PDB file of C-alpha atoms in Angstrom:
ATOM      1  CA  MET A 984      80.580  26.728  71.300  1.00  0.00           C
ATOM      2  CA  VAL A 985      78.730  25.029  74.115  1.00  0.00           C
ATOM      3  CA  GLY A 986      78.609  28.258  76.029  1.00  0.00           C
ATOM      4  CA  THR A 987      76.818  30.085  73.234  1.00  0.00           C
ATOM      5  CA  MET A 988      73.944  27.674  72.878  1.00  0.00           C
ATOM      6  CA  VAL A 989      70.566  29.130  73.710  1.00  0.00           C
ATOM      7  CA  PRO A 990      69.034  26.689  76.196  1.00  0.00           C
ATOM      8  CA  ILE A 991      72.114  26.096  78.281  1.00  0.00           C
ATOM      9  CA  VAL A 992      73.205  29.651  78.882  1.00  0.00           C
ATOM     10  CA  TYR A 993      70.134  31.764  78.311  1.00  0.00           C
ATOM     11  CA  GLY A 994      67.272  29.410  78.925  1.00  0.00           C
ATOM     12  CA  ALA A 995      65.741  27.858  81.967  1.00  0.00           C
ATOM     13  CA  ARG A 996      66.310  24.269  82.984  1.00  0.00           C
ATOM     14  CA  ASP A 997      63.101  22.983  81.556  1.00  0.00           C
ATOM     15  CA  ASN A 998      61.946  20.431  79.039  1.00  0.00           C
ATOM     16  CA  ARG A 999      61.988  23.006  76.232  1.00  0.00           C
ATOM     17  CA  ALA A1000      65.771  22.770  76.253  1.00  0.00           C
ATOM     18  CA  TYR A1001      65.512  19.238  74.896  1.00  0.00           C
ATOM     19  CA  GLY A1002      63.385  20.461  71.997  1.00  0.00           C
ATOM     20  CA  VAL A1003      65.838  23.208  71.178  1.00  0.00           C
ATOM     21  CA  VAL A1004      68.791  20.818  71.203  1.00  0.00           C
ATOM     22  CA  VAL A1005      66.894  18.354  69.000  1.00  0.00           C
ATOM     23  CA  SER A1006      66.120  21.192  66.550  1.00  0.00           C
ATOM     24  CA  HIS A1007      69.718  22.356  66.601  1.00  0.00           C
ATOM     25  CA  THR A1008      71.042  18.826  66.067  1.00  0.00           C
ATOM     26  CA  ALA A1009      68.598  18.268  63.195  1.00  0.00           C
ATOM     27  CA  GLY A1010      69.806  21.506  61.604  1.00  0.00           C
ATOM     28  CA  LEU A1011      73.437  20.465  62.011  1.00  0.00           C
ATOM     29  CA  LEU A1012      72.830  17.016  60.501  1.00  0.00           C
ATOM     30  CA  ILE A1013      70.755  18.281  57.581  1.00  0.00           C
ATOM     31  CA  GLY A1014      73.146  21.162  56.843  1.00  0.00           C
ATOM     32  CA  SER A1015      76.237  18.965  56.872  1.00  0.00           C
ATOM     33  CA  PHE A1016      74.531  16.179  54.882  1.00  0.00           C
ATOM     34  CA  LEU A1017      73.487  18.721  52.236  1.00  0.00           C
ATOM     35  CA  LEU A1018      77.030  20.063  52.150  1.00  0.00           C
ATOM     36  CA  GLY A1019      78.291  16.558  51.332  1.00  0.00           C
ATOM     37  CA  LEU A1020      75.724  16.152  48.551  1.00  0.00           C
ATOM     38  CA  THR A1021      76.576  19.568  47.109  1.00  0.00           C
ATOM     39  CA  LEU A1022      80.313  18.929  47.124  1.00  0.00           C
ATOM     40  CA  TRP A1023      79.823  15.517  45.488  1.00  0.00           C
ATOM     41  CA  TRP A1024      77.574  16.958  42.802  1.00  0.00           C
ATOM     42  CA  ALA A1025      79.842  19.970  42.117  1.00  0.00           C
ATOM     43  CA  PHE A1026      82.961  17.802  41.873  1.00  0.00           C
ATOM     44  CA  GLY A1027      81.230  15.452  39.442  1.00  0.00           C
ATOM     45  CA  LEU A1028      80.170  18.416  37.359  1.00  0.00           C
ATOM     46  CA  ALA A1029      83.724  19.775  37.282  1.00  0.00           C
ATOM     47  CA  PHE A1030      85.704  16.570  36.765  1.00  0.00           C
ATOM     48  CA  GLY A1031      83.244  14.126  35.235  1.00  0.00           C
ATOM     49  CA  ALA A1032      81.710  10.911  36.481  1.00  0.00           C
ATOM     50  CA  SER A1033      85.076   9.163  36.944  1.00  0.00           C
ATOM     51  CA  ARG A1034      86.104  11.844  39.494  1.00  0.00           C
ATOM     52  CA  ALA A1035      89.707  11.181  38.505  1.00  0.00           C
ATOM     53  CA  VAL A1036      92.198  14.013  38.627  1.00  0.00           C
ATOM     54  CA  GLY A1037      95.607  13.086  37.214  1.00  0.00           C
ATOM     55  CA  GLY A1038      98.222  13.080  39.965  1.00  0.00           C
ATOM     56  CA  GLY A1039      95.624  14.377  42.400  1.00  0.00           C
ATOM     57  CA  GLU A1040      96.470  11.754  45.022  1.00  0.00           C
ATOM     58  CA  LEU A1041     100.109  12.891  45.167  1.00  0.00           C
ATOM     59  CA  VAL A1042      99.116  16.545  45.518  1.00  0.00           C
ATOM     60  CA  LEU A1043      96.603  15.544  48.206  1.00  0.00           C
ATOM     61  CA  SER A1044      99.299  13.634  50.077  1.00  0.00           C
ATOM     62  CA  VAL A1045     101.793  16.517  50.051  1.00  0.00           C
ATOM     63  CA  VAL A1046      99.238  19.185  50.989  1.00  0.00           C
ATOM     64  CA  ALA A1047      97.757  17.014  53.769  1.00  0.00           C
ATOM     65  CA  ALA A1048     101.245  16.450  55.223  1.00  0.00           C
ATOM     66  CA  LEU A1049     101.964  20.181  55.124  1.00  0.00           C
ATOM     67  CA  TYR A1050      98.703  20.970  56.922  1.00  0.00           C
ATOM     68  CA  GLY A1051      99.484  18.227  59.429  1.00  0.00           C
ATOM     69  CA  LEU A1052     102.706  20.078  60.173  1.00  0.00           C
ATOM     70  CA  HIS A1053     100.745  23.325  60.328  1.00  0.00           C
ATOM     71  CA  HIS A1054      98.509  21.966  63.092  1.00  0.00           C
ATOM     72  CA  LEU A1055     101.567  20.825  65.006  1.00  0.00           C
ATOM     73  CA  GLY A1056     103.034  24.304  64.776  1.00  0.00           C
ATOM     74  CA  VAL A1057     105.970  23.482  62.496  1.00  0.00           C
ATOM     75  CA  VAL A1058     104.891  25.549  59.491  1.00  0.00           C
ATOM     76  CA  ARG A1059     102.271  28.250  59.140  1.00  0.00           C
ATOM     77  CA  LEU A1060      99.736  27.956  56.329  1.00  0.00           C
ATOM     78  CA  PRO A1061      96.510  29.831  55.647  1.00  0.00           C
ATOM     79  CA  ILE A1062      93.114  28.234  56.357  1.00  0.00           C
ATOM     80  CA  PRO A1063      90.606  30.121  54.189  1.00  0.00           C
ATOM     81  CA  SER A1064      87.523  30.925  56.197  1.00  0.00           C
ATOM     82  CA  LEU A1065      84.514  33.173  56.313  1.00  0.00           C
ATOM     83  CA  ARG A1066      83.710  35.083  59.495  1.00  0.00           C
ATOM     84  CA  TRP A1067      79.937  35.009  59.363  1.00  0.00           C
ATOM     85  CA  GLN A1068      78.336  34.825  62.791  1.00  0.00           C
ATOM     86  CA  VAL A1069      74.820  34.063  63.900  1.00  0.00           C
ATOM     87  CA  PRO A1070      73.051  37.444  64.274  1.00  0.00           C
ATOM     88  CA  ALA A1071      72.859  38.443  67.953  1.00  0.00           C
ATOM     89  CA  ARG A1072      69.191  39.421  67.586  1.00  0.00           C
ATOM     90  CA  TRP A1073      68.287  35.754  67.065  1.00  0.00           C
ATOM     91  CA  ARG A1074      68.960  35.223  70.764  1.00  0.00           C
ATOM     92  CA  GLY A1075      65.906  37.253  71.674  1.00  0.00           C
ATOM     93  CA  SER A1076      63.579  35.412  69.332  1.00  0.00           C
ATOM     94  CA  ARG A1077      60.596  33.643  70.863  1.00  0.00           C
ATOM     95  CA  ARG A1078      60.731  30.936  68.217  1.00  0.00           C
ATOM     96  CA  ARG A1079      63.599  29.181  69.881  1.00  0.00           C
ATOM     97  CA  GLY A1080      63.108  25.915  68.010  1.00  0.00           C
ATOM     98  CA  TRP A1081      63.368  27.542  64.604  1.00  0.00           C
ATOM     99  CA  VAL A1082      66.304  29.709  65.635  1.00  0.00           C
ATOM    100  CA  ALA A1083      68.141  26.657  66.945  1.00  0.00           C
ATOM    101  CA  PHE A1084      67.380  24.805  63.699  1.00  0.00           C
ATOM    102  CA  ALA A1085      68.585  27.685  61.509  1.00  0.00           C
ATOM    103  CA  TYR A1086      71.653  28.089  63.724  1.00  0.00           C
ATOM    104  CA  GLY A1087      72.403  24.378  63.298  1.00  0.00           C
ATOM    105  CA  LEU A1088      71.785  24.504  59.548  1.00  0.00           C
ATOM    106  CA  GLY A1089      74.301  27.340  59.161  1.00  0.00           C
ATOM    107  CA  LEU A1090      76.910  25.687  61.371  1.00  0.00           C
ATOM    108  CA  GLY A1091      76.321  22.323  59.697  1.00  0.00           C
ATOM    109  CA  VAL A1092      77.205  23.720  56.305  1.00  0.00           C
ATOM    110  CA  GLY A1093      80.431  24.635  58.035  1.00  0.00           C
ATOM    111  CA  LEU A1094      82.180  26.314  55.167  1.00  0.00           C
ATOM    112  CA  LEU A1095      80.000  29.415  55.560  1.00  0.00           C
ATOM    113  CA  THR A1096      81.283  30.112  59.055  1.00  0.00           C
ATOM    114  CA  HIS A1097      84.635  30.181  60.790  1.00  0.00           C
ATOM    115  CA  VAL A1098      86.641  27.086  59.867  1.00  0.00           C
ATOM    116  CA  GLN A1099      88.966  26.139  62.677  1.00  0.00           C
ATOM    117  CA  THR A1100      90.962  23.349  61.054  1.00  0.00           C
ATOM    118  CA  ALA A1101      92.133  22.203  57.635  1.00  0.00           C
ATOM    119  CA  SER A1102      90.575  18.791  58.333  1.00  0.00           C
ATOM    120  CA  MET A1103      87.229  20.284  57.337  1.00  0.00           C
ATOM    121  CA  TYR A1104      88.443  20.937  53.789  1.00  0.00           C
ATOM    122  CA  PHE A1105      90.023  17.502  53.417  1.00  0.00           C
ATOM    123  CA  ALA A1106      86.864  15.816  54.705  1.00  0.00           C
ATOM    124  CA  GLY A1107      84.948  17.800  52.096  1.00  0.00           C
ATOM    125  CA  LEU A1108      87.367  16.681  49.416  1.00  0.00           C
ATOM    126  CA  LEU A1109      86.988  13.007  50.363  1.00  0.00           C
ATOM    127  CA  ALA A1110      83.211  13.463  50.332  1.00  0.00           C
ATOM    128  CA  ALA A1111      83.437  15.027  46.880  1.00  0.00           C
ATOM    129  CA  VAL A1112      85.390  12.096  45.425  1.00  0.00           C
ATOM    130  CA  SER A1113      83.409   9.371  47.216  1.00  0.00           C
ATOM    131  CA  LEU A1114      81.657   6.611  45.306  1.00  0.00           C
ATOM    132  CA  ASN A1115      78.130   7.938  45.595  1.00  0.00           C
ATOM    133  CA  ALA A1116      76.140  10.879  46.875  1.00  0.00           C
ATOM    134  CA  ALA A1117      74.869   9.064  49.984  1.00  0.00           C
ATOM    135  CA  THR A1118      78.427   8.299  51.134  1.00  0.00           C
ATOM    136  CA  ALA A1119      79.366  11.938  50.575  1.00  0.00           C
ATOM    137  CA  GLY A1120      76.389  13.049  52.639  1.00  0.00           C
ATOM    138  CA  PHE A1121      77.150  10.644  55.476  1.00  0.00           C
ATOM    139  CA  ILE A1122      80.815  11.662  55.602  1.00  0.00           C
ATOM    140  CA  MET A1123      79.887  15.303  56.107  1.00  0.00           C
ATOM    141  CA  ALA A1124      76.992  14.463  58.431  1.00  0.00           C
ATOM    142  CA  THR A1125      79.658  13.141  60.820  1.00  0.00           C
ATOM    143  CA  PHE A1126      80.865  16.733  61.063  1.00  0.00           C
ATOM    144  CA  GLY A1127      77.396  17.855  62.143  1.00  0.00           C
ATOM    145  CA  LEU A1128      77.110  15.014  64.625  1.00  0.00           C
ATOM    146  CA  ALA A1129      80.460  15.885  66.220  1.00  0.00           C
ATOM    147  CA  ARG A1130      79.396  19.512  66.519  1.00  0.00           C
ATOM    148  CA  ALA A1131      76.185  18.452  68.247  1.00  0.00           C
ATOM    149  CA  LEU A1132      77.790  16.009  70.703  1.00  0.00           C
ATOM    150  CA  PRO A1133      78.759  18.490  73.431  1.00  0.00           C
ATOM    151  CA  LEU A1134      75.206  19.855  73.491  1.00  0.00           C
ATOM    152  CA  ILE A1135      73.694  16.393  73.620  1.00  0.00           C
ATOM    153  CA  VAL A1136      75.984  15.533  76.526  1.00  0.00           C
ATOM    154  CA  PHE A1137      75.118  18.662  78.508  1.00  0.00           C
ATOM    155  CA  VAL A1138      71.428  19.129  77.893  1.00  0.00           C
ATOM    156  CA  GLY A1139      70.212  16.582  80.420  1.00  0.00           C
ATOM    157  CA  ARG A1140      72.460  17.700  83.247  1.00  0.00           C
ATOM    158  CA  ALA A1141      70.935  19.453  86.212  1.00  0.00           C
ATOM    159  CA  ASP A1142      73.475  22.276  86.240  1.00  0.00           C
ATOM    160  CA  SER A1143      74.120  22.559  82.519  1.00  0.00           C
ATOM    161  CA  ALA A1144      75.284  26.168  82.498  1.00  0.00           C
ATOM    162  CA  GLY A1145      77.912  25.677  85.192  1.00  0.00           C
ATOM    163  CA  LEU A1146      79.097  22.426  83.681  1.00  0.00           C
ATOM    164  CA  ALA A1147      79.230  23.922  80.209  1.00  0.00           C
ATOM    165  CA  PHE A1148      81.365  26.854  81.329  1.00  0.00           C
ATOM    166  CA  ALA A1149      83.683  24.568  83.294  1.00  0.00           C
ATOM    167  CA  PHE A1150      83.949  22.308  80.246  1.00  0.00           C
ATOM    168  CA  ASN A1151      84.646  25.322  78.024  1.00  0.00           C
ATOM    169  CA  ASP A1152      87.481  26.426  80.301  1.00  0.00           C
ATOM    170  CA  THR A1153      88.985  22.953  80.297  1.00  0.00           C
ATOM    171  CA  VAL A1154      88.710  22.701  76.528  1.00  0.00           C
ATOM    172  CA  LEU A1155      90.400  26.048  75.979  1.00  0.00           C
ATOM    173  CA  ARG A1156      93.296  25.038  78.211  1.00  0.00           C
ATOM    174  CA  HIS A1157      93.875  21.928  76.119  1.00  0.00           C
ATOM    175  CA  ARG A1158      94.160  23.360  72.650  1.00  0.00           C
ATOM    176  CA  ALA A1159      97.074  21.007  71.992  1.00  0.00           C
ATOM    177  CA  VAL A1160      94.659  18.059  71.983  1.00  0.00           C
ATOM    178  CA  MET A1161      92.781  19.519  69.035  1.00  0.00           C
ATOM    179  CA  ALA A1162      95.979  20.405  67.200  1.00  0.00           C
ATOM    180  CA  THR A1163      97.476  16.958  67.715  1.00  0.00           C
ATOM    181  CA  ALA A1164      94.288  15.149  66.672  1.00  0.00           C
ATOM    182  CA  ASN A1165      94.132  17.160  63.466  1.00  0.00           C
ATOM    183  CA  GLY A1166      97.828  16.586  62.822  1.00  0.00           C
ATOM    184  CA  VAL A1167      97.381  12.826  63.228  1.00  0.00           C
ATOM    185  CA  MET A1168      94.348  12.724  60.915  1.00  0.00           C
ATOM    186  CA  LEU A1169      96.173  14.710  58.247  1.00  0.00           C
ATOM    187  CA  PHE A1170      99.247  12.471  58.427  1.00  0.00           C
ATOM    188  CA  LEU A1171      96.934   9.475  58.012  1.00  0.00           C
ATOM    189  CA  LEU A1172      95.517  11.125  54.906  1.00  0.00           C
ATOM    190  CA  ALA A1173      98.988  11.965  53.604  1.00  0.00           C
ATOM    191  CA  GLY A1174      99.973   8.301  53.838  1.00  0.00           C
ATOM    192  CA  ALA A1175      96.731   7.205  52.220  1.00  0.00           C
ATOM    193  CA  GLY A1176      97.160   9.687  49.378  1.00  0.00           C
ATOM    194  CA  LEU A1177     100.633   8.375  48.660  1.00  0.00           C
ATOM    195  CA  SER A1178      99.346   4.804  48.734  1.00  0.00           C
ATOM    196  CA  TRP A1179      96.552   5.641  46.266  1.00  0.00           C
ATOM    197  CA  PHE A1180      99.057   7.381  43.986  1.00  0.00           C
ATOM    198  CA  LEU A1181     101.458   4.434  43.951  1.00  0.00           C
ATOM    199  CA  ARG A1182      98.770   1.810  43.468  1.00  0.00           C
TER     200      ARG A1182
ATOM    201  CA  MET B 223     103.305  29.704  66.289  1.00  0.00           C
ATOM    202  CA  ARG B 224     104.037  27.454  69.248  1.00  0.00           C
ATOM    203  CA  ARG B 225     105.040  23.896  68.519  1.00  0.00           C
ATOM    204  CA  VAL B 226     102.364  21.576  69.936  1.00  0.00           C
ATOM    205  CA  PRO B 227     102.697  20.002  72.420  1.00  0.00           C
ATOM    206  CA  ALA B 228     106.349  20.868  72.779  1.00  0.00           C
ATOM    207  CA  LEU B 229     107.425  18.042  70.511  1.00  0.00           C
ATOM    208  CA  THR B 230     111.040  17.675  69.470  1.00  0.00           C
ATOM    209  CA  ARG B 231     111.940  17.477  65.813  1.00  0.00           C
ATOM    210  CA  ARG B 232     112.651  13.777  66.211  1.00  0.00           C
ATOM    211  CA  GLN B 233     109.295  13.112  67.875  1.00  0.00           C
ATOM    212  CA  LEU B 234     107.536  15.003  65.098  1.00  0.00           C
ATOM    213  CA  MET B 235     109.318  12.954  62.460  1.00  0.00           C
ATOM    214  CA  VAL B 236     108.422   9.679  64.172  1.00  0.00           C
ATOM    215  CA  MET B 237     104.813  10.803  64.517  1.00  0.00           C
ATOM    216  CA  ALA B 238     104.552  11.834  60.862  1.00  0.00           C
ATOM    217  CA  VAL B 239     106.090   8.606  59.574  1.00  0.00           C
ATOM    218  CA  THR B 240     104.092   6.342  61.899  1.00  0.00           C
ATOM    219  CA  TRP B 241     100.699   7.858  61.140  1.00  0.00           C
ATOM    220  CA  SER B 242     101.435   8.156  57.430  1.00  0.00           C
ATOM    221  CA  ALA B 243     102.279   4.455  57.359  1.00  0.00           C
ATOM    222  CA  ALA B 244      99.015   3.715  59.146  1.00  0.00           C
ATOM    223  CA  GLY B 245      97.220   5.836  56.561  1.00  0.00           C
ATOM    224  CA  ALA B 246      98.852   3.898  53.730  1.00  0.00           C
ATOM    225  CA  VAL B 247      97.522   0.663  55.243  1.00  0.00           C
ATOM    226  CA  LEU B 248      94.059   2.157  55.743  1.00  0.00           C
ATOM    227  CA  ALA B 249      94.027   3.302  52.124  1.00  0.00           C
ATOM    228  CA  VAL B 250      93.953  -0.270  50.836  1.00  0.00           C
ATOM    229  CA  ALA B 251      91.123  -1.310  53.156  1.00  0.00           C
ATOM    230  CA  PRO B 252      87.601  -1.491  51.719  1.00  0.00           C
ATOM    231  CA  GLN B 253      85.953   1.908  52.130  1.00  0.00           C
ATOM    232  CA  GLY B 254      89.286   3.286  53.369  1.00  0.00           C
ATOM    233  CA  ALA B 255      88.625   6.692  51.842  1.00  0.00           C
ATOM    234  CA  ALA B 256      85.184   6.919  53.433  1.00  0.00           C
ATOM    235  CA  ILE B 257      86.594   5.910  56.842  1.00  0.00           C
ATOM    236  CA  LEU B 258      89.258   8.584  56.544  1.00  0.00           C
ATOM    237  CA  GLY B 259      86.645  11.119  55.478  1.00  0.00           C
ATOM    238  CA  ILE B 260      84.485  10.284  58.472  1.00  0.00           C
ATOM    239  CA  GLY B 261      87.489  10.561  60.790  1.00  0.00           C
ATOM    240  CA  LEU B 262      88.470  13.929  59.357  1.00  0.00           C
ATOM    241  CA  ALA B 263      84.901  15.245  59.478  1.00  0.00           C
ATOM    242  CA  PHE B 264      84.449  14.079  63.081  1.00  0.00           C
ATOM    243  CA  THR B 265      87.747  15.684  64.118  1.00  0.00           C
ATOM    244  CA  ALA B 266      86.791  18.912  62.363  1.00  0.00           C
ATOM    245  CA  GLY B 267      83.408  18.890  64.092  1.00  0.00           C
ATOM    246  CA  LEU B 268      84.860  18.410  67.551  1.00  0.00           C
ATOM    247  CA  SER B 269      87.531  21.030  66.812  1.00  0.00           C
ATOM    248  CA  ALA B 270      84.715  23.548  66.562  1.00  0.00           C
ATOM    249  CA  LEU B 271      84.758  23.519  70.367  1.00  0.00           C
ATOM    250  CA  TRP B 272      87.807  25.733  70.041  1.00  0.00           C
ATOM    251  CA  SER B 273      86.075  28.173  67.686  1.00  0.00           C
ATOM    252  CA  PRO B 274      86.126  31.789  68.747  1.00  0.00           C
TER     253      PRO B 274
END
């Protein structure tokens, strides 16, 4: 992801890169915050103000545990996902700030693009059942923030492109870290779901 | 699918039980659901580094 960002790979090492990263980060945060609000509103519409679904906690617990095992390679389950990509022609646009913002907005919504892990769906579910709309928005905004972090880390470095590619290579060699982190988070959720059900 | 990262069945079981127990404790904490949601969203966001 880092390697595809406009200022690092295709742009010069100038101050405009900061502006582009700020635009992109703003897009990510706004897109993901709006996703949280939308999920919260839609869930309330579907299940009422109480947001209670009978036995839902038990189902959540079992499904989260299964997806935890999926990320650890024990079982194989589908992760529904769209394959929309940012149009390649955007790269050539002169309005880099707007392109970066729109790019961030699309990625921030998350569910419209490739979804790498089941954690995204469970985070969305917890946002949907949260106490209020602001909490839902902030939960999903964390997704946008995490997506922006690598860019924020690299933008100020003198040799951003080289560093970014080296980082990308390292990341790709350590796929197990991502899988294990997702497995752990989903087991945490499985335990929490069971606890909520038994309470 | 490869088992990650080469965990034995016993290690997997211990991992699942340990983290599930931690999740059960977190569930009773104030704002436990929101904390879990933030953790999941953050993990999902960072996992995008591995996107194609």
